[in-house]
Amino acid sequence: MFFIDTIELEGLGNRHYLAGGRDTAVAVDPPRDFDQVMAAAARRGVRISHVVETHIHNDYVTGGLELARVTGAAYLVPAGADVSFARVPVGDGDTVTLDSGLELRAVATPGHTPHHTSYVLREGGVPVAAFTGGSLLISTVGRPDLVEPRLTERLARAQHASAHRLAAELPDETPVLPTHGFGSFCSSAQAEGDATTIGKEKTGNAALTQDVDSFVAQLLAGLDDIPAYYAHMGPANAGGPAPVDLTPPAVADADEIAARLAAGEWVVDLRNRVAFARGHVAGSFNFEADGKIATYLAWMIPWGKPVTLLAESPEQLAAAQRELVRVGIDRPAAAVTGTPGQWVPEGGRPASFARSTFAGLAERGTDGVVVLDVRRGSERAAGHIEGSAHIPIHELHKRLAEVPAGTVWVHCAGGMRAAIAASLLDASGRDVVAVDDGFDAATAAGLTVVTG
């Protein structure tokens, strides 16, 4: 009997997998911190004999190369991928034996990247699962625009063809196990549901229900902004990532924190947004450790700029450090745990700002204040507060001078991005109120919401 273990990376919106039989297994698309897949193999009592990549990833740093080195596994990478390290090149139709009666077959599925490859797990020659990476996702497909603008339309058409190939070659009951699509920006649309099969995708995935021209037009029209750090992930993965280092950073005291802020470095407070608003080091930014810290911090920070982390506990610090190495932010310049009172120089006091809701904004009224929407353009088009200004969160740190004068009531869709934005505005000396509320509450509060 075969097994498949699914390992979630909630922060990045990805999954990776361990699949195998009685003695050996394959790791599919492992992240840089691969201890979870090693632990899964230990629990199963199996040896990792193969590590496979569906493609050169654009949204995280892979752990595949190092995992293969540590375990002695064969490292399978699509033959068309231009990499600078030794690997086993995989072509369409290639098969490898994983365990007794269990094999993995490579299926060329270009679209997300030109070299993208899916892997079909077969037991006794019968397909039992398809690891589809960034090709066929749950109710959608992977983005085709992450490689080169000139290739985007061609890759979108390839996505359509690849989805149809999988649908034609695999039984309807075959589970589809993608890497992306659970909140990842590699997905071309929000995935619906938690599990799927080839049969389900045939009835609900636009790649399988629309003709190619309609599909491509809809797909390209719906593409949103790409996180800036994606530009660094592909080259890092093609070059061969260095082993991960999760040892604790150097400890910073209050004077060092102040000095780093004065030097223009980023000091990031990992605590929840309620605690940050109540009290924080003036000039620090709030990226919640429990939010999508890897995505938004890596998206916004100038690449390579030193970052100091402030956390309420060693556990919170370690978790954030793990999230950040997955996207290439390897070593914090310094870090400290404790409370804001311990992080400000002697004689100083923590800063603070107000929090409210859409009902609070409606009660205050929008006259005489700036309502700043930091959601993405596609979100705003679906409905926004009349008269509000708009700067997407990932652009705000470069466009602070464009925010109109006055007290700024900043909101997003749920509160997390508004908290980041409020911290940026507060650090720049603006009077700010963070709206910590779901956007659906805006209409209920009596605010005028318009579309377009």
XYZ file of C-alpha atoms in Angstrom:
452
model
C 0.000 0.000 0.000
C 1.164 3.503 -0.780
C 0.875 6.586 1.413
C 0.842 10.335 0.762
C 1.545 12.867 3.509
C 0.572 16.479 2.812
C 2.613 19.168 4.558
C 1.139 22.669 4.656
C 3.070 25.933 4.385
C 0.178 28.166 5.380
C 2.114 31.425 5.353
C 3.126 31.076 1.708
C -0.057 29.285 0.686
C 1.734 26.172 -0.543
C 1.876 22.446 0.087
C 4.597 19.873 -0.321
C 4.359 16.122 -0.143
C 5.977 12.894 0.965
C 4.741 9.823 -0.894
C 5.939 6.261 -0.880
C 5.519 2.670 0.153
C 6.823 0.334 2.821
C 10.523 1.203 2.560
C 11.153 4.295 0.421
C 9.516 7.590 -0.502
C 9.738 10.699 -2.657
C 9.645 14.313 -1.453
C 7.826 16.645 -3.845
C 8.663 20.385 -3.991
C 10.173 20.646 -0.471
C 10.775 24.092 1.072
C 14.137 25.283 2.283
C 13.445 24.164 5.852
C 12.839 20.502 5.111
C 12.870 19.145 8.653
C 9.109 18.558 8.493
C 9.425 16.162 5.574
C 12.350 14.440 7.284
C 10.198 14.004 10.376
C 7.349 12.623 8.269
C 9.723 10.070 6.745
C 10.964 9.098 10.199
C 7.402 8.581 11.426
C 6.710 6.364 8.435
C 9.967 4.481 8.858
C 10.940 5.086 5.236
C 14.030 6.340 3.450
C 13.722 9.326 1.105
C 15.098 7.840 -2.118
C 14.014 10.627 -4.478
C 13.435 14.366 -4.312
C 11.566 15.937 -7.224
C 10.864 19.479 -8.363
C 7.883 20.246 -10.568
C 9.587 23.461 -11.695
C 12.068 26.155 -10.714
C 9.995 27.979 -8.130
C 9.373 31.723 -8.209
C 7.731 32.132 -4.803
C 10.044 30.352 -2.380
C 13.561 29.024 -2.014
C 13.641 25.283 -2.499
C 15.153 22.810 -0.067
C 15.317 20.104 -2.699
C 19.028 20.303 -3.461
C 20.095 20.193 0.183
C 17.517 17.549 1.123
C 18.858 15.308 -1.635
C 22.419 15.888 -0.417
C 21.563 15.116 3.213
C 19.576 11.966 2.420
C 21.587 10.730 -0.549
C 18.405 10.799 -2.646
C 18.317 11.211 -6.400
C 17.403 14.831 -7.215
C 15.004 15.012 -10.165
C 14.581 18.365 -11.928
C 12.881 19.018 -15.281
C 15.454 18.669 -18.042
C 14.489 22.008 -19.587
C 15.352 23.967 -16.461
C 18.653 25.832 -16.739
C 20.408 25.084 -13.442
C 24.019 25.236 -12.304
C 24.149 22.116 -10.124
C 24.216 18.379 -10.723
C 20.801 16.738 -10.870
C 18.909 13.973 -12.648
C 17.251 15.651 -15.663
C 13.670 14.500 -16.133
C 11.894 14.363 -19.477
C 8.319 13.667 -20.486
C 7.421 10.027 -19.919
C 10.397 9.196 -17.707
C 9.610 6.850 -14.842
C 11.372 5.989 -11.597
C 10.617 3.139 -9.230
C 9.904 4.309 -5.692
C 9.042 1.060 -3.945
C 7.712 -2.357 -4.749
C 4.912 -1.854 -7.290
C 5.114 1.923 -6.930
C 6.467 4.275 -9.578
C 6.500 7.939 -10.505
C 5.933 9.051 -14.103
C 6.896 12.488 -15.389
C 4.331 14.346 -17.508
C 5.394 17.538 -19.289
C 2.875 20.238 -18.312
C 4.326 23.583 -19.448
C 2.423 26.746 -18.644
C 3.374 27.944 -15.195
C 6.948 27.781 -16.496
C 8.185 26.515 -19.869
C 9.731 23.414 -18.277
C 7.002 22.603 -15.759
C 6.571 18.885 -15.091
C 3.856 17.035 -13.181
C 4.412 13.613 -11.633
C 1.855 10.807 -11.641
C 2.132 8.289 -8.827
C 1.175 4.812 -10.039
C 0.626 1.654 -8.019
C 0.624 -1.519 -10.048
C 0.479 0.627 -13.162
C -2.707 2.394 -12.034
C -2.604 6.192 -11.410
C -3.332 6.927 -7.743
C -2.342 10.623 -7.531
C -0.999 13.473 -9.644
C 1.457 15.992 -8.181
C 0.667 18.971 -10.378
C 2.850 21.716 -8.863
C 1.816 24.959 -10.531
C -0.079 23.415 -13.437
C -3.584 22.157 -12.628
C -4.649 23.610 -9.277
C -7.925 23.424 -7.370
C -10.454 25.203 -9.627
C -7.723 27.233 -11.358
C -4.176 27.027 -12.747
C -0.804 28.523 -11.902
C 0.099 31.952 -13.189
C 1.769 32.060 -16.613
C 3.364 35.498 -16.174
C 6.229 34.835 -13.761
C 8.970 34.016 -16.250
C 9.069 36.630 -19.007
C 6.372 39.039 -20.268
C 6.957 38.013 -23.865
C 6.100 34.416 -22.957
C 2.961 35.086 -20.920
C 0.307 34.507 -23.574
C 2.153 31.503 -24.980
C 2.407 29.982 -21.506
C -1.271 30.703 -20.812
C -2.148 28.686 -23.901
C 0.231 25.970 -22.754
C -1.572 25.875 -19.391
C -4.821 25.146 -21.201
C -3.206 22.345 -23.217
C -1.481 20.873 -20.157
C -4.702 20.800 -18.155
C -6.426 18.994 -21.021
C -3.589 16.505 -21.269
C -3.869 15.598 -17.595
C -7.644 15.338 -17.873
C -7.380 13.073 -20.901
C -4.683 10.767 -19.557
C -5.819 10.303 -15.957
C -8.932 8.612 -14.529
C -11.578 10.936 -13.089
C -11.001 9.619 -9.564
C -7.284 10.566 -9.568
C -6.528 13.008 -6.726
C -4.926 16.262 -7.905
C -2.220 17.384 -5.465
C -0.876 20.839 -6.408
C 1.922 22.768 -4.729
C 0.291 26.168 -5.210
C -3.243 27.472 -4.819
C -3.868 27.774 -1.087
C -3.194 31.492 -0.845
C -0.040 31.559 -2.963
C 0.398 34.427 -5.416
C 1.577 31.770 -7.891
C -2.074 30.860 -8.351
C -3.862 32.753 -11.116
C -7.048 32.886 -9.006
C -8.171 31.977 -5.508
C -8.507 28.224 -5.222
C -11.855 26.909 -4.071
C -11.903 24.055 -1.593
C -9.250 21.926 -0.003
C -9.124 18.805 -2.194
C -9.984 17.819 -5.721
C -9.812 15.144 -8.410
C -9.466 15.111 -12.158
C -13.232 14.537 -12.429
C -14.068 17.535 -10.257
C -11.721 19.750 -12.243
C -13.379 18.712 -15.487
C -16.622 20.252 -14.277
C -15.344 23.356 -12.502
C -11.971 24.476 -13.816
C -12.050 27.130 -16.530
C -9.020 25.518 -18.184
C -11.206 22.462 -18.810
C -14.591 24.076 -19.423
C -13.672 26.985 -21.722
C -12.190 27.087 -25.193
C -8.567 28.172 -25.282
C -9.180 31.742 -26.484
C -11.830 32.459 -23.842
C -9.683 30.863 -21.153
C -6.583 32.852 -22.069
C -8.466 36.148 -22.251
C -10.054 35.599 -18.842
C -6.818 34.378 -17.290
C -4.734 37.311 -18.488
C -7.399 39.855 -17.520
C -7.476 38.544 -13.964
C -3.754 38.606 -13.202
C -2.839 40.842 -10.285
C 0.463 42.295 -9.055
C 3.410 39.957 -8.489
C 5.342 40.128 -5.210
C 8.614 41.942 -5.848
C 10.735 39.270 -4.204
C 9.696 36.751 -6.855
C 12.386 38.275 -9.063
C 15.019 36.822 -6.714
C 13.582 33.337 -6.147
C 14.060 31.847 -9.615
C 17.763 32.785 -9.834
C 18.369 31.544 -6.286
C 16.779 28.194 -7.069
C 18.521 27.817 -10.414
C 21.865 28.618 -8.826
C 21.462 26.136 -5.982
C 20.405 27.537 -2.588
C 22.809 27.450 0.327
C 21.905 25.326 3.367
C 19.476 26.985 5.729
C 20.730 28.586 8.944
C 18.128 28.898 11.693
C 20.472 29.613 14.591
C 19.336 32.540 16.785
C 20.351 36.021 15.584
C 22.569 38.380 17.549
C 20.720 40.042 20.438
C 20.008 43.772 20.134
C 19.561 46.143 23.056
C 17.534 49.368 23.082
C 20.465 51.533 21.995
C 21.274 49.260 19.060
C 17.626 49.268 17.966
C 17.671 53.070 18.017
C 20.936 53.138 16.076
C 19.624 50.784 13.410
C 16.502 52.903 12.993
C 18.638 56.028 12.709
C 20.695 54.314 9.999
C 17.553 53.682 7.965
C 17.391 49.952 8.559
C 14.085 48.133 9.012
C 13.050 47.201 12.536
C 10.106 44.804 12.385
C 7.793 44.132 15.312
C 6.289 40.644 15.070
C 3.599 41.033 17.719
C -0.102 41.098 16.903
C -1.547 44.344 15.609
C -3.551 45.105 18.747
C -0.442 44.971 20.925
C 1.578 46.988 18.410
C -0.973 49.797 18.197
C -1.072 49.963 21.986
C 2.670 50.442 22.278
C 5.737 50.058 20.037
C 9.167 51.444 19.240
C 8.703 54.641 17.230
C 9.824 54.032 13.665
C 9.318 50.267 13.737
C 6.999 48.427 11.355
C 4.375 45.850 12.276
C 4.379 42.572 10.337
C 2.484 40.067 12.425
C 4.234 36.731 12.870
C 0.843 35.023 12.605
C 0.047 36.737 9.307
C 1.663 36.401 5.893
C 4.941 37.857 7.119
C 7.108 36.138 4.528
C 5.003 37.363 1.620
C 4.496 40.966 2.677
C 7.831 41.701 4.334
C 9.766 40.170 1.445
C 7.504 42.040 -1.008
C 8.064 45.422 0.599
C 11.552 45.559 2.091
C 14.312 46.768 -0.255
C 16.085 43.536 -1.172
C 19.166 43.000 0.961
C 18.358 45.711 3.507
C 19.196 44.622 7.082
C 16.203 43.737 9.235
C 15.997 43.575 13.030
C 13.170 41.520 14.545
C 11.302 42.367 17.756
C 9.284 39.506 19.247
C 7.328 38.791 22.393
C 8.845 35.324 22.816
C 11.695 33.136 21.517
C 9.078 30.875 19.927
C 7.563 33.759 17.961
C 11.004 34.853 16.819
C 11.993 31.348 15.713
C 8.754 30.873 13.771
C 9.206 34.170 11.929
C 12.836 33.415 11.171
C 11.765 30.095 9.658
C 9.137 31.827 7.496
C 11.658 34.375 6.248
C 14.379 31.927 5.206
C 11.801 30.332 2.919
C 11.860 33.500 0.812
C 15.563 34.228 1.003
C 15.713 36.591 3.993
C 18.394 34.481 5.580
C 19.825 36.144 8.640
C 18.239 38.966 10.647
C 20.848 41.592 11.499
C 19.724 41.336 15.132
C 16.706 40.427 17.228
C 15.312 40.759 20.727
C 12.381 39.396 22.707
C 10.397 41.118 25.432
C 8.160 44.187 25.539
C 8.254 47.689 24.011
C 9.254 49.191 27.336
C 12.465 47.182 27.126
C 13.141 48.145 23.526
C 13.249 51.953 23.881
C 16.297 53.791 25.261
C 16.275 54.873 28.888
C 13.964 57.837 29.383
C 11.982 57.072 26.222
C 8.397 55.908 25.897
C 6.716 53.581 23.415
C 4.664 55.185 20.652
C 1.035 54.271 19.915
C -1.851 54.968 17.534
C -5.621 54.470 17.493
C -7.593 51.525 16.201
C -11.215 51.501 15.117
C -13.821 49.810 12.912
C -15.909 50.810 9.900
C -18.700 51.629 12.322
C -16.287 53.958 14.087
C -15.417 55.607 10.779
C -19.089 56.026 9.917
C -19.758 57.589 13.317
C -16.808 59.953 12.888
C -17.744 60.750 9.286
C -15.374 60.882 6.333
C -15.327 64.673 6.034
C -12.006 66.109 7.139
C -10.139 62.811 7.216
C -8.268 60.712 4.663
C -9.675 57.245 4.052
C -6.850 55.149 2.606
C -7.572 51.788 0.968
C -4.462 49.556 0.794
C -6.047 46.542 -0.913
C -5.033 45.354 -4.361
C -6.628 46.911 -7.410
C -8.843 43.899 -8.122
C -10.242 44.023 -4.592
C -10.950 47.735 -4.837
C -12.711 47.357 -8.178
C -15.215 45.027 -6.535
C -16.228 47.763 -4.086
C -14.612 50.709 -2.303
C -15.589 53.525 0.036
C -16.667 56.578 -1.891
C -14.000 59.266 -1.854
C -11.262 57.018 -0.477
C -7.676 57.202 -1.666
C -6.002 54.054 -2.942
C -2.408 52.884 -2.622
C -1.851 49.112 -2.520
C 0.031 48.020 0.584
C 3.038 46.772 -1.372
C 3.505 50.228 -2.916
C 2.841 52.351 0.157
C 6.389 52.507 1.529
C 7.507 54.121 -1.738
C 4.470 56.416 -2.057
C 4.005 57.828 1.435
C 4.365 61.362 0.072
C 1.228 60.820 -2.023
C -1.035 60.273 0.985
C -3.152 63.455 1.355
C -2.712 65.654 4.413
C -4.850 64.968 7.479
C -5.592 62.113 9.829
C -5.430 58.857 7.880
C -8.006 56.116 8.490
C -6.399 53.158 6.759
C -8.194 49.928 5.908
C -7.794 46.713 3.938
C -10.078 43.675 3.710
C -9.614 42.319 7.208
C -7.106 44.315 9.236
C -3.676 42.744 8.747
C -2.546 44.887 5.822
C -4.108 47.961 7.409
C -1.918 47.329 10.458
C 1.202 47.203 8.289
C 0.141 50.394 6.550
C -0.671 52.125 9.833
C 2.787 51.287 11.144
C 4.420 52.735 8.004
C 2.367 55.908 8.276
C 2.990 56.206 12.006
C 6.738 55.770 11.455
C 6.665 58.606 8.934
C 5.038 60.934 11.477
C 1.451 60.788 10.253
C -1.610 60.784 12.526
C -3.223 57.423 11.775
C -6.188 55.247 12.746
C -6.014 51.557 11.833
C -9.384 50.170 10.783
C -9.301 46.619 12.110
C -12.446 45.241 10.510
C -13.747 43.127 7.634
C -14.617 45.178 4.565
C -18.095 43.654 4.442
C -18.851 45.737 7.535
C -18.423 49.014 5.622
C -21.842 48.871 3.990
C -23.514 47.658 7.157
C -21.981 50.624 8.980
C -23.703 53.036 6.566
C -20.668 53.995 4.510
C -21.193 54.480 0.774
C -19.506 51.675 -1.150
C -19.150 52.038 -4.916
C -17.776 49.682 -7.552
C -15.509 50.156 -10.521
